[in-house]
mmCIF file of C-alpha atoms and ligand atoms in Angstrom:
data_model
loop_
_atom_site.group_PDB
_atom_site.id
_atom_site.type_symbol
_atom_site.label_atom_id
_atom_site.label_comp_id
_atom_site.label_asym_id
_atom_site.label_seq_id
_atom_site.Cartn_x
_atom_site.Cartn_y
_atom_site.Cartn_z
ATOM 1 C CA MET A 472 9.992 2.606 -12.497
ATOM 2 C CA ASN A 473 9.046 -0.153 -10.082
ATOM 3 C CA THR A 474 9.685 0.443 -6.436
ATOM 4 C CA THR A 475 9.041 -3.101 -5.245
ATOM 5 C CA GLU A 476 10.674 -6.307 -6.407
ATOM 6 C CA PRO A 477 8.664 -9.401 -7.360
ATOM 7 C CA THR A 478 9.359 -12.819 -5.807
ATOM 8 C CA PHE A 479 12.476 -14.557 -7.137
ATOM 9 C CA LEU A 480 12.291 -18.370 -7.120
ATOM 10 C CA THR A 481 15.297 -20.675 -7.445
ATOM 11 C CA PRO A 482 15.142 -23.582 -9.944
ATOM 12 C CA THR A 483 15.074 -26.232 -7.213
ATOM 13 C CA THR A 484 12.354 -28.913 -7.030
ATOM 14 C CA ASP A 485 10.594 -26.720 -4.507
ATOM 15 C CA GLY A 486 10.923 -23.516 -6.569
ATOM 16 C CA ILE A 487 9.666 -25.298 -9.693
ATOM 17 C CA ALA A 488 6.694 -26.743 -7.759
ATOM 18 C CA GLN A 489 5.816 -23.271 -6.460
ATOM 19 C CA ALA A 490 6.033 -21.830 -9.977
ATOM 20 C CA ALA A 491 3.823 -24.618 -11.377
ATOM 21 C CA GLY A 492 1.322 -23.992 -8.575
ATOM 22 C CA LEU A 493 1.184 -20.299 -9.469
ATOM 23 C CA LEU A 494 0.541 -21.158 -13.142
ATOM 24 C CA ARG A 495 -2.247 -23.526 -12.065
ATOM 25 C CA ALA A 496 -3.777 -20.734 -9.990
ATOM 26 C CA GLY A 497 -3.841 -18.477 -13.061
ATOM 27 C CA ALA A 498 -0.900 -16.292 -12.029
ATOM 28 C CA LEU A 499 1.989 -15.108 -14.248
ATOM 29 C CA VAL A 500 5.421 -16.697 -13.852
ATOM 30 C CA ALA A 501 8.529 -15.483 -15.649
ATOM 31 C CA PHE A 502 10.919 -18.312 -16.462
ATOM 32 C CA PRO A 503 14.205 -18.765 -18.313
ATOM 33 C CA THR A 504 14.408 -20.377 -21.744
ATOM 34 C CA GLU A 505 17.562 -20.783 -23.830
ATOM 35 C CA THR A 506 16.435 -17.778 -25.943
ATOM 36 C CA VAL A 507 15.041 -15.118 -23.566
ATOM 37 C CA TYR A 508 13.007 -15.072 -20.337
ATOM 38 C CA GLY A 509 9.328 -15.809 -21.005
ATOM 39 C CA LEU A 510 6.276 -14.404 -19.225
ATOM 40 C CA GLY A 511 4.254 -17.566 -18.743
ATOM 41 C CA ALA A 512 0.568 -18.280 -18.161
ATOM 42 C CA ASP A 513 -1.692 -21.307 -18.526
ATOM 43 C CA ALA A 514 -2.519 -21.184 -22.263
ATOM 44 C CA ARG A 515 -6.007 -22.627 -21.597
ATOM 45 C CA ASN A 516 -6.949 -19.948 -19.068
ATOM 46 C CA GLY A 517 -8.291 -16.825 -20.814
ATOM 47 C CA ARG A 518 -8.000 -14.607 -17.722
ATOM 48 C CA ALA A 519 -4.392 -15.666 -17.136
ATOM 49 C CA VAL A 520 -3.536 -15.019 -20.782
ATOM 50 C CA ALA A 521 -5.271 -11.651 -20.622
ATOM 51 C CA ALA A 522 -3.028 -10.811 -17.657
ATOM 52 C CA ILE A 523 0.021 -11.317 -19.920
ATOM 53 C CA PHE A 524 -1.239 -8.664 -22.339
ATOM 54 C CA GLU A 525 -2.038 -6.361 -19.439
ATOM 55 C CA ALA A 526 1.401 -6.832 -17.815
ATOM 56 C CA LYS A 527 3.239 -6.215 -21.090
ATOM 57 C CA GLY A 528 0.972 -3.435 -22.289
ATOM 58 C CA ARG A 529 0.859 -5.433 -25.519
ATOM 59 C CA PRO A 530 -1.718 -4.950 -28.294
ATOM 60 C CA SER A 531 -4.086 -7.887 -27.934
ATOM 61 C CA PHE A 532 -4.228 -8.719 -31.646
ATOM 62 C CA ASN A 533 -0.751 -10.148 -31.196
ATOM 63 C CA PRO A 534 -0.753 -13.974 -30.872
ATOM 64 C CA LEU A 535 1.504 -15.721 -28.336
ATOM 65 C CA ILE A 536 3.803 -18.744 -28.604
ATOM 66 C CA VAL A 537 2.603 -21.859 -26.760
ATOM 67 C CA HIS A 538 5.344 -23.819 -24.977
ATOM 68 C CA VAL A 539 5.074 -27.588 -24.606
ATOM 69 C CA LEU A 540 7.364 -30.387 -23.445
ATOM 70 C CA ASP A 541 7.735 -32.283 -26.731
ATOM 71 C CA ALA A 542 6.260 -32.974 -30.176
ATOM 72 C CA THR A 543 3.732 -35.437 -28.726
ATOM 73 C CA HIS A 544 2.237 -32.638 -26.624
ATOM 74 C CA ALA A 545 2.422 -30.207 -29.558
ATOM 75 C CA ARG A 546 0.385 -32.552 -31.757
ATOM 76 C CA ARG A 547 -2.587 -32.303 -29.404
ATOM 77 C CA PHE A 548 -3.131 -28.727 -30.517
ATOM 78 C CA CYS A 549 -2.400 -28.759 -34.236
ATOM 79 C CA HIS A 550 -2.620 -30.593 -37.540
ATOM 80 C CA TRP A 551 0.847 -32.141 -37.815
ATOM 81 C CA SER A 552 2.633 -32.611 -41.150
ATOM 82 C CA ASP A 553 5.705 -34.343 -42.595
ATOM 83 C CA THR A 554 7.526 -31.015 -42.685
ATOM 84 C CA ALA A 555 6.655 -30.389 -39.044
ATOM 85 C CA GLU A 556 7.973 -33.847 -38.184
ATOM 86 C CA LYS A 557 11.246 -33.209 -40.039
ATOM 87 C CA LEU A 558 11.836 -29.886 -38.290
ATOM 88 C CA ALA A 559 10.760 -31.136 -34.870
ATOM 89 C CA SER A 560 13.086 -34.159 -35.079
ATOM 90 C CA ALA A 561 15.989 -31.983 -36.177
ATOM 91 C CA PHE A 562 15.560 -28.970 -33.898
ATOM 92 C CA TRP A 563 13.290 -29.681 -30.901
ATOM 93 C CA PRO A 564 13.945 -29.035 -28.139
ATOM 94 C CA GLY A 565 15.501 -25.757 -29.283
ATOM 95 C CA PRO A 566 15.003 -22.171 -30.489
ATOM 96 C CA LEU A 567 12.419 -22.910 -33.207
ATOM 97 C CA SER A 568 8.666 -22.159 -33.150
ATOM 98 C CA LEU A 569 6.348 -23.779 -35.688
ATOM 99 C CA VAL A 570 3.066 -22.203 -36.792
ATOM 100 C CA LEU A 571 0.541 -24.929 -37.615
ATOM 101 C CA PRO A 572 -3.236 -25.160 -38.184
ATOM 102 C CA LEU A 573 -5.236 -25.534 -34.960
ATOM 103 C CA THR A 574 -7.238 -28.684 -34.316
ATOM 104 C CA GLU A 575 -10.899 -28.683 -33.282
ATOM 105 C CA GLY A 576 -11.281 -28.808 -29.510
ATOM 106 C CA HIS A 577 -7.692 -27.671 -28.907
ATOM 107 C CA GLY A 578 -8.727 -26.089 -25.621
ATOM 108 C CA LEU A 579 -6.408 -23.086 -25.902
ATOM 109 C CA SER A 580 -7.686 -19.631 -25.041
ATOM 110 C CA SER A 581 -8.581 -17.762 -28.237
ATOM 111 C CA LEU A 582 -6.579 -14.836 -26.857
ATOM 112 C CA VAL A 583 -3.414 -16.939 -27.265
ATOM 113 C CA THR A 584 -4.015 -17.333 -30.982
ATOM 114 C CA ALA A 585 -5.536 -13.874 -31.374
ATOM 115 C CA GLY A 586 -8.462 -15.612 -33.012
ATOM 116 C CA LEU A 587 -6.310 -16.995 -35.866
ATOM 117 C CA SER A 588 -6.837 -20.545 -37.140
ATOM 118 C CA THR A 589 -3.169 -21.344 -36.466
ATOM 119 C CA VAL A 590 -0.995 -21.670 -33.380
ATOM 120 C CA ALA A 591 2.740 -21.119 -32.779
ATOM 121 C CA LEU A 592 4.262 -24.023 -30.829
ATOM 122 C CA ARG A 593 7.688 -24.222 -29.254
ATOM 123 C CA VAL A 594 9.574 -26.908 -27.308
ATOM 124 C CA PRO A 595 12.238 -25.102 -25.267
ATOM 125 C CA ALA A 596 15.586 -26.747 -24.461
ATOM 126 C CA HIS A 597 16.350 -24.945 -21.187
ATOM 127 C CA PRO A 598 16.299 -27.485 -18.306
ATOM 128 C CA THR A 599 14.392 -25.100 -16.016
ATOM 129 C CA ALA A 600 11.758 -24.346 -18.661
ATOM 130 C CA ARG A 601 11.400 -28.096 -19.218
ATOM 131 C CA ALA A 602 11.143 -28.812 -15.485
ATOM 132 C CA LEU A 603 8.401 -26.184 -15.217
ATOM 133 C CA LEU A 604 6.462 -27.599 -18.203
ATOM 134 C CA SER A 605 6.797 -31.047 -16.741
ATOM 135 C CA ALA A 606 5.602 -30.015 -13.250
ATOM 136 C CA PHE A 607 2.762 -27.890 -14.647
ATOM 137 C CA ASP A 608 1.788 -30.591 -17.133
ATOM 138 C CA GLY A 609 0.044 -28.265 -19.583
ATOM 139 C CA PRO A 610 0.618 -25.711 -22.364
ATOM 140 C CA VAL A 611 2.265 -22.435 -21.310
ATOM 141 C CA ALA A 612 1.723 -19.262 -23.341
ATOM 142 C CA ALA A 613 4.814 -17.099 -23.042
ATOM 143 C CA PRO A 614 5.966 -13.989 -24.850
ATOM 144 C CA SER A 615 9.245 -12.412 -23.864
ATOM 145 C CA ALA A 616 8.987 -11.051 -20.300
ATOM 146 C CA ASN A 617 9.433 -7.349 -21.070
ATOM 147 C CA PRO A 618 7.092 -4.386 -21.524
ATOM 148 C CA SER A 619 5.815 -4.368 -25.119
ATOM 149 C CA GLY A 620 8.230 -2.732 -27.545
ATOM 150 C CA LYS A 621 11.142 -2.650 -25.092
ATOM 151 C CA ILE A 622 14.415 -4.613 -25.043
ATOM 152 C CA SER A 623 13.917 -8.353 -24.435
ATOM 153 C CA PRO A 624 15.072 -9.800 -21.078
ATOM 154 C CA THR A 625 17.975 -12.236 -20.881
ATOM 155 C CA THR A 626 18.323 -12.171 -17.078
ATOM 156 C CA ALA A 627 15.864 -12.344 -14.163
ATOM 157 C CA GLN A 628 16.939 -8.824 -13.185
ATOM 158 C CA HIS A 629 15.911 -7.489 -16.625
ATOM 159 C CA VAL A 630 12.462 -9.015 -16.015
ATOM 160 C CA SER A 631 12.205 -7.466 -12.567
ATOM 161 C CA ASP A 632 13.378 -4.051 -13.831
ATOM 162 C CA GLY A 633 10.855 -4.072 -16.672
ATOM 163 C CA LEU A 634 7.753 -5.687 -15.190
ATOM 164 C CA GLY A 635 8.253 -5.440 -11.413
ATOM 165 C CA MET A 636 5.180 -6.433 -9.421
ATOM 166 C CA ARG A 637 3.169 -7.117 -12.591
ATOM 167 C CA VAL A 638 4.671 -10.637 -12.551
ATOM 168 C CA GLY A 639 3.722 -13.106 -9.802
ATOM 169 C CA ALA A 640 7.190 -14.640 -9.541
ATOM 170 C CA ILE A 641 10.422 -14.988 -11.504
ATOM 171 C CA LEU A 642 12.245 -18.303 -11.747
ATOM 172 C CA ASP A 643 15.861 -17.151 -11.753
ATOM 173 C CA ASP A 644 18.376 -19.379 -13.496
ATOM 174 C CA GLY A 645 20.986 -16.928 -14.704
ATOM 175 C CA PRO A 646 21.514 -15.494 -18.184
ATOM 176 C CA CYS A 647 20.011 -17.048 -21.342
ATOM 177 C CA ARG A 648 22.434 -18.955 -23.572
ATOM 178 C CA VAL A 649 21.131 -18.007 -27.053
ATOM 179 C CA GLY A 650 19.949 -14.490 -26.230
ATOM 180 C CA LEU A 651 17.610 -14.024 -29.240
ATOM 181 C CA GLU A 652 13.980 -15.158 -29.527
ATOM 182 C CA SER A 653 13.175 -18.363 -31.397
ATOM 183 C CA THR A 654 13.077 -18.490 -35.176
ATOM 184 C CA ILE A 655 9.423 -18.744 -36.300
ATOM 185 C CA VAL A 656 8.548 -20.890 -39.307
ATOM 186 C CA GLY A 657 5.032 -20.901 -40.789
ATOM 187 C CA LEU A 658 3.874 -24.344 -41.933
ATOM 188 C CA ASP A 659 0.309 -23.304 -42.727
ATOM 189 C CA GLY A 660 1.133 -23.412 -46.443
ATOM 190 C CA PRO A 661 4.612 -23.422 -48.024
ATOM 191 C CA ALA A 662 7.300 -23.316 -45.308
ATOM 192 C CA SER A 663 8.035 -19.648 -44.622
ATOM 193 C CA LEU A 664 10.295 -17.649 -42.336
ATOM 194 C CA LEU A 665 8.016 -15.464 -40.166
ATOM 195 C CA ARG A 666 10.732 -14.223 -37.796
ATOM 196 C CA PRO A 667 14.502 -14.732 -37.958
ATOM 197 C CA GLY A 668 15.810 -15.843 -34.569
ATOM 198 C CA GLY A 669 18.083 -18.063 -32.525
ATOM 199 C CA LEU A 670 18.162 -20.858 -35.111
ATOM 200 C CA PRO A 671 19.774 -19.676 -38.376
ATOM 201 C CA ALA A 672 17.377 -20.011 -41.358
ATOM 202 C CA GLU A 673 20.180 -21.678 -43.346
ATOM 203 C CA GLU A 674 20.114 -24.654 -40.950
ATOM 204 C CA ILE A 675 16.372 -25.076 -41.442
ATOM 205 C CA GLU A 676 16.757 -24.863 -45.219
ATOM 206 C CA ARG A 677 19.467 -27.516 -45.119
ATOM 207 C CA VAL A 678 17.190 -29.954 -43.282
ATOM 208 C CA LEU A 679 14.205 -29.240 -45.569
ATOM 209 C CA ALA A 680 16.421 -29.194 -48.681
ATOM 210 C CA GLN A 681 14.379 -26.163 -49.785
ATOM 211 C CA THR A 682 14.423 -22.396 -49.457
ATOM 212 C CA LEU A 683 12.054 -20.837 -46.915
ATOM 213 C CA SER A 684 9.646 -18.326 -48.376
ATOM 214 C CA ARG A 685 10.366 -14.891 -46.895
ATOM 215 C CA GLU A 686 7.343 -13.060 -48.272
ATOM 216 C CA THR A 687 5.504 -12.962 -44.972
ATOM 217 C CA GLU A 688 8.572 -12.102 -42.882
ATOM 218 C CA GLY A 689 7.749 -9.085 -40.770
ATOM 219 C CA LYS A 690 4.099 -8.992 -41.924
ATOM 220 C CA ILE A 691 1.184 -10.098 -39.829
ATOM 221 C CA SER A 692 0.416 -13.211 -39.910
ATOM 222 C CA ALA A 693 3.152 -12.220 -37.423
ATOM 223 C CA PRO A 694 1.641 -9.095 -35.873
ATOM 224 C CA GLY A 695 4.299 -8.965 -33.167
ATOM 225 C CA GLN A 696 6.604 -7.832 -35.857
ATOM 226 C CA LEU A 697 5.790 -4.166 -35.375
ATOM 227 C CA MET A 698 8.549 -2.123 -36.940
ATOM 228 C CA SER A 699 9.635 -0.338 -33.748
ATOM 229 C CA HIS A 700 10.423 -3.020 -31.194
ATOM 230 C CA TYR A 701 13.264 -3.948 -28.848
ATOM 231 C CA ALA A 702 13.608 -0.200 -28.362
ATOM 232 C CA PRO A 703 16.003 1.389 -25.859
ATOM 233 C CA ASN A 704 14.942 4.784 -24.487
ATOM 234 C CA GLY A 705 17.701 6.580 -26.396
ATOM 235 C CA ARG A 706 18.077 6.710 -30.174
ATOM 236 C CA VAL A 707 19.942 3.910 -31.965
ATOM 237 C CA ARG A 708 22.179 4.487 -35.033
ATOM 238 C CA LEU A 709 23.297 1.464 -37.062
ATOM 239 C CA ASN A 710 26.325 0.626 -39.208
ATOM 240 C CA ALA A 711 28.364 3.267 -37.386
ATOM 241 C CA GLN A 712 32.145 3.395 -37.816
ATOM 242 C CA ARG A 713 32.574 5.346 -34.558
ATOM 243 C CA ALA A 714 30.538 7.180 -31.906
ATOM 244 C CA HIS A 715 29.474 10.791 -32.473
ATOM 245 C CA ASP A 716 29.364 13.289 -29.597
ATOM 246 C CA GLY A 717 26.879 12.150 -26.937
ATOM 247 C CA GLU A 718 26.725 8.551 -28.182
ATOM 248 C CA VAL A 719 27.965 5.348 -26.604
ATOM 249 C CA PHE A 720 29.418 2.815 -29.045
ATOM 250 C CA LEU A 721 28.484 -0.850 -29.300
ATOM 251 C CA GLY A 722 31.224 -2.655 -31.210
ATOM 252 C CA PHE A 723 31.695 -5.959 -33.004
ATOM 253 C CA GLY A 724 35.125 -7.416 -33.771
ATOM 254 C CA GLU A 725 38.403 -5.836 -32.744
ATOM 255 C CA MET A 726 37.784 -2.103 -32.186
ATOM 256 C CA THR A 727 37.653 0.679 -29.623
ATOM 257 C CA CYS A 728 34.146 0.901 -28.153
ATOM 258 C CA ASP A 729 32.169 1.135 -24.901
ATOM 259 C CA LEU A 730 30.860 -2.434 -25.071
ATOM 260 C CA ASN A 731 31.717 -5.143 -27.592
ATOM 261 C CA LEU A 732 29.235 -7.796 -28.785
ATOM 262 C CA SER A 733 32.157 -10.057 -29.622
ATOM 263 C CA PRO A 734 35.771 -8.866 -29.821
ATOM 264 C CA SER A 735 36.606 -12.003 -31.840
ATOM 265 C CA GLY A 736 33.706 -11.407 -34.277
ATOM 266 C CA ASP A 737 31.739 -14.497 -33.193
ATOM 267 C CA LEU A 738 28.013 -14.132 -34.083
ATOM 268 C CA THR A 739 26.860 -16.738 -31.556
ATOM 269 C CA GLU A 740 28.544 -14.814 -28.759
ATOM 270 C CA ALA A 741 27.148 -11.543 -30.131
ATOM 271 C CA ALA A 742 23.586 -12.921 -30.145
ATOM 272 C CA SER A 743 23.888 -14.150 -26.579
ATOM 273 C CA VAL A 744 24.913 -10.732 -25.204
ATOM 274 C CA LEU A 745 23.000 -8.405 -27.592
ATOM 275 C CA PHE A 746 20.014 -7.563 -25.355
ATOM 276 C CA ASP A 747 22.162 -7.364 -22.226
ATOM 277 C CA CYS A 748 24.511 -4.889 -23.955
ATOM 278 C CA LEU A 749 21.496 -2.803 -25.082
ATOM 279 C CA HIS A 750 20.124 -2.816 -21.515
ATOM 280 C CA GLN A 751 23.523 -1.687 -20.166
ATOM 281 C CA LEU A 752 24.082 1.044 -22.750
ATOM 282 C CA ASP A 753 20.484 2.239 -22.391
ATOM 283 C CA ALA A 754 21.119 2.716 -18.657
ATOM 284 C CA THR A 755 23.750 5.360 -19.525
ATOM 285 C CA GLY A 756 20.940 7.542 -20.910
ATOM 286 C CA SER A 757 22.939 8.217 -24.098
ATOM 287 C CA ALA A 758 22.111 7.507 -27.731
ATOM 288 C CA ILE A 759 23.636 4.253 -28.985
ATOM 289 C CA ALA A 760 25.780 3.830 -32.109
ATOM 290 C CA VAL A 761 26.249 0.258 -33.309
ATOM 291 C CA ALA A 762 29.045 -1.114 -35.506
ATOM 292 C CA PRO A 763 28.130 -3.084 -38.676
ATOM 293 C CA ILE A 764 27.239 -6.745 -38.027
ATOM 294 C CA PRO A 765 27.592 -9.363 -40.788
ATOM 295 C CA ARG A 766 24.251 -10.735 -42.017
ATOM 296 C CA GLN A 767 24.892 -14.459 -42.386
ATOM 297 C CA GLY A 768 23.761 -17.102 -39.850
ATOM 298 C CA LEU A 769 22.643 -15.542 -36.553
ATOM 299 C CA GLY A 770 23.645 -12.161 -38.018
ATOM 300 C CA ALA A 771 20.259 -12.044 -39.801
ATOM 301 C CA ALA A 772 18.346 -12.119 -36.507
ATOM 302 C CA ILE A 773 20.797 -9.727 -34.813
ATOM 303 C CA ASN A 774 20.357 -7.193 -37.643
ATOM 304 C CA ASP A 775 16.560 -7.680 -37.530
ATOM 305 C CA ARG A 776 16.462 -6.796 -33.816
ATOM 306 C CA LEU A 777 18.856 -3.861 -34.253
ATOM 307 C CA GLN A 778 16.795 -2.430 -37.128
ATOM 308 C CA ARG A 779 13.669 -2.567 -34.985
ATOM 309 C CA ALA A 780 15.526 -0.981 -32.059
ATOM 310 C CA ALA A 781 16.596 1.851 -34.405
ATOM 311 C CA ALA A 782 13.231 2.303 -36.156
ATOM 312 C CA PRO A 783 11.193 5.515 -35.696
ATOM 313 C CA ARG A 784 8.964 5.216 -32.619
ATOM 314 C CA PRO A 785 5.173 5.254 -32.946
HETATM 315 O O1 TXA B 1420 12.103 -17.397 -27.971
HETATM 316 C C1 TXA B 1420 10.894 -17.150 -27.972
HETATM 317 O O2 TXA B 1420 10.148 -17.471 -28.904
HETATM 318 C C2 TXA B 1420 10.319 -16.447 -26.736
HETATM 319 C C3 TXA B 1420 10.527 -17.342 -25.529
HETATM 320 C C4 TXA B 1420 9.901 -16.806 -24.285
HETATM 321 O O3 TXA B 1420 10.096 -18.644 -25.821
HETATM 322 N N1 TXA B 1420 8.939 -16.134 -26.935
HETATM 323 C C5 TXA B 1420 8.542 -15.174 -27.783
HETATM 324 O O4 TXA B 1420 7.186 -15.030 -27.826
HETATM 325 O O5 TXA B 1420 9.296 -14.500 -28.438
HETATM 326 P P1 TXA B 1420 6.479 -13.762 -28.388
HETATM 327 O O6 TXA B 1420 5.084 -13.834 -27.862
HETATM 328 O O7 TXA B 1420 7.235 -12.510 -28.077
HETATM 329 O O8 TXA B 1420 6.431 -13.989 -29.914
HETATM 330 C C6 TXA B 1420 5.181 -14.185 -30.499
HETATM 331 C C7 TXA B 1420 5.271 -13.954 -31.951
HETATM 332 C C8 TXA B 1420 4.164 -13.054 -32.426
HETATM 333 O O9 TXA B 1420 4.517 -11.723 -32.320
HETATM 334 C C9 TXA B 1420 4.028 -13.477 -33.832
HETATM 335 O O10 TXA B 1420 5.021 -12.825 -34.578
HETATM 336 C C10 TXA B 1420 4.349 -14.947 -33.793
HETATM 337 O O11 TXA B 1420 5.016 -15.192 -32.599
HETATM 338 N N2 TXA B 1420 3.143 -15.783 -33.777
HETATM 339 C C11 TXA B 1420 2.515 -16.347 -32.741
HETATM 340 N N3 TXA B 1420 1.440 -17.039 -33.134
HETATM 341 C C12 TXA B 1420 1.384 -16.900 -34.462
HETATM 342 C C13 TXA B 1420 0.506 -17.366 -35.474
HETATM 343 N N4 TXA B 1420 -0.550 -18.136 -35.184
HETATM 344 N N5 TXA B 1420 0.762 -17.017 -36.743
HETATM 345 C C14 TXA B 1420 1.836 -16.266 -37.039
HETATM 346 N N6 TXA B 1420 2.699 -15.785 -36.137
HETATM 347 C C15 TXA B 1420 2.480 -16.099 -34.878
HETATM 348 MG MG1 MG B 1421 9.026 -10.083 -27.466
#
């Protein structure tokens, strides 16, 4: 537990300038995106990037997503393609990360890419994330701002509770709208779904008029996809019809439960509150039973996160 709170910054011009200054100085800044809060560092500064791994206690073979303002900035770091152009025009800014081959002289720290020949690029939609990228005027490496393997943060308080003084400052702009990390699509070869996330795979397939390969889903090339992840302290039991003794019950749709992801059965609402509900139920110290969640649309990513939360711990 952390006994001291980090600095909270407000998303005013002044707060954004302070945050950009900290990034420039090689410090870590947590900031809101539409998916989850990110733990940001200058992606060109190896020491700053190393501090991310240290703060998260994350295995360093795990590559990070690089955040940029738009496709023009993204193209400086990668070999662009027609498919990349199609997806970027349709979904950027938004909850989609594209994995593309690195260019020569990209200037990114090799820690960001974990020494791979590809890089994951994302253009966030959140106005505060965009203001920060604009003020900083450079690429920002940012994983979710939580200790490795724990529940992702969708509020500034989650970040503070999890990382405390290990983060230089937190830009606080309320809860995240989407609530699930970005969908990751590999474009280093046939388009493939590397991680389901805040943009339903069906929407991507509609734009590409082709099915995404799912062979590499959960494997590394995406090493962050360790089986146990997003884990509360207590055990998690899925597809439960009701709570057993000693469990708290996370519901979906009309039912009796301790917390409900969406009483009306809306998957978008469920995604946006999923991590916050897990944080709240985890604070009770009880095991967590979770009602069945449909698998279509955002349900795929919700079920992916729940399965990892329920997986046996290393
Ligand atoms: O929504 C999000 O994407 C959030 C917010 C903060 O933007 N960020 C996020 O980053 O989830 P992170 O670092 O937790 O996710 C990184 C994951 C890696 O675990 C890996 O699965 C994948 O992105 N990744 C990164 N670079 C890759 C690469 N070159 N090849 C394949 N997968 C890569
Ligand atoms: Mg994460």
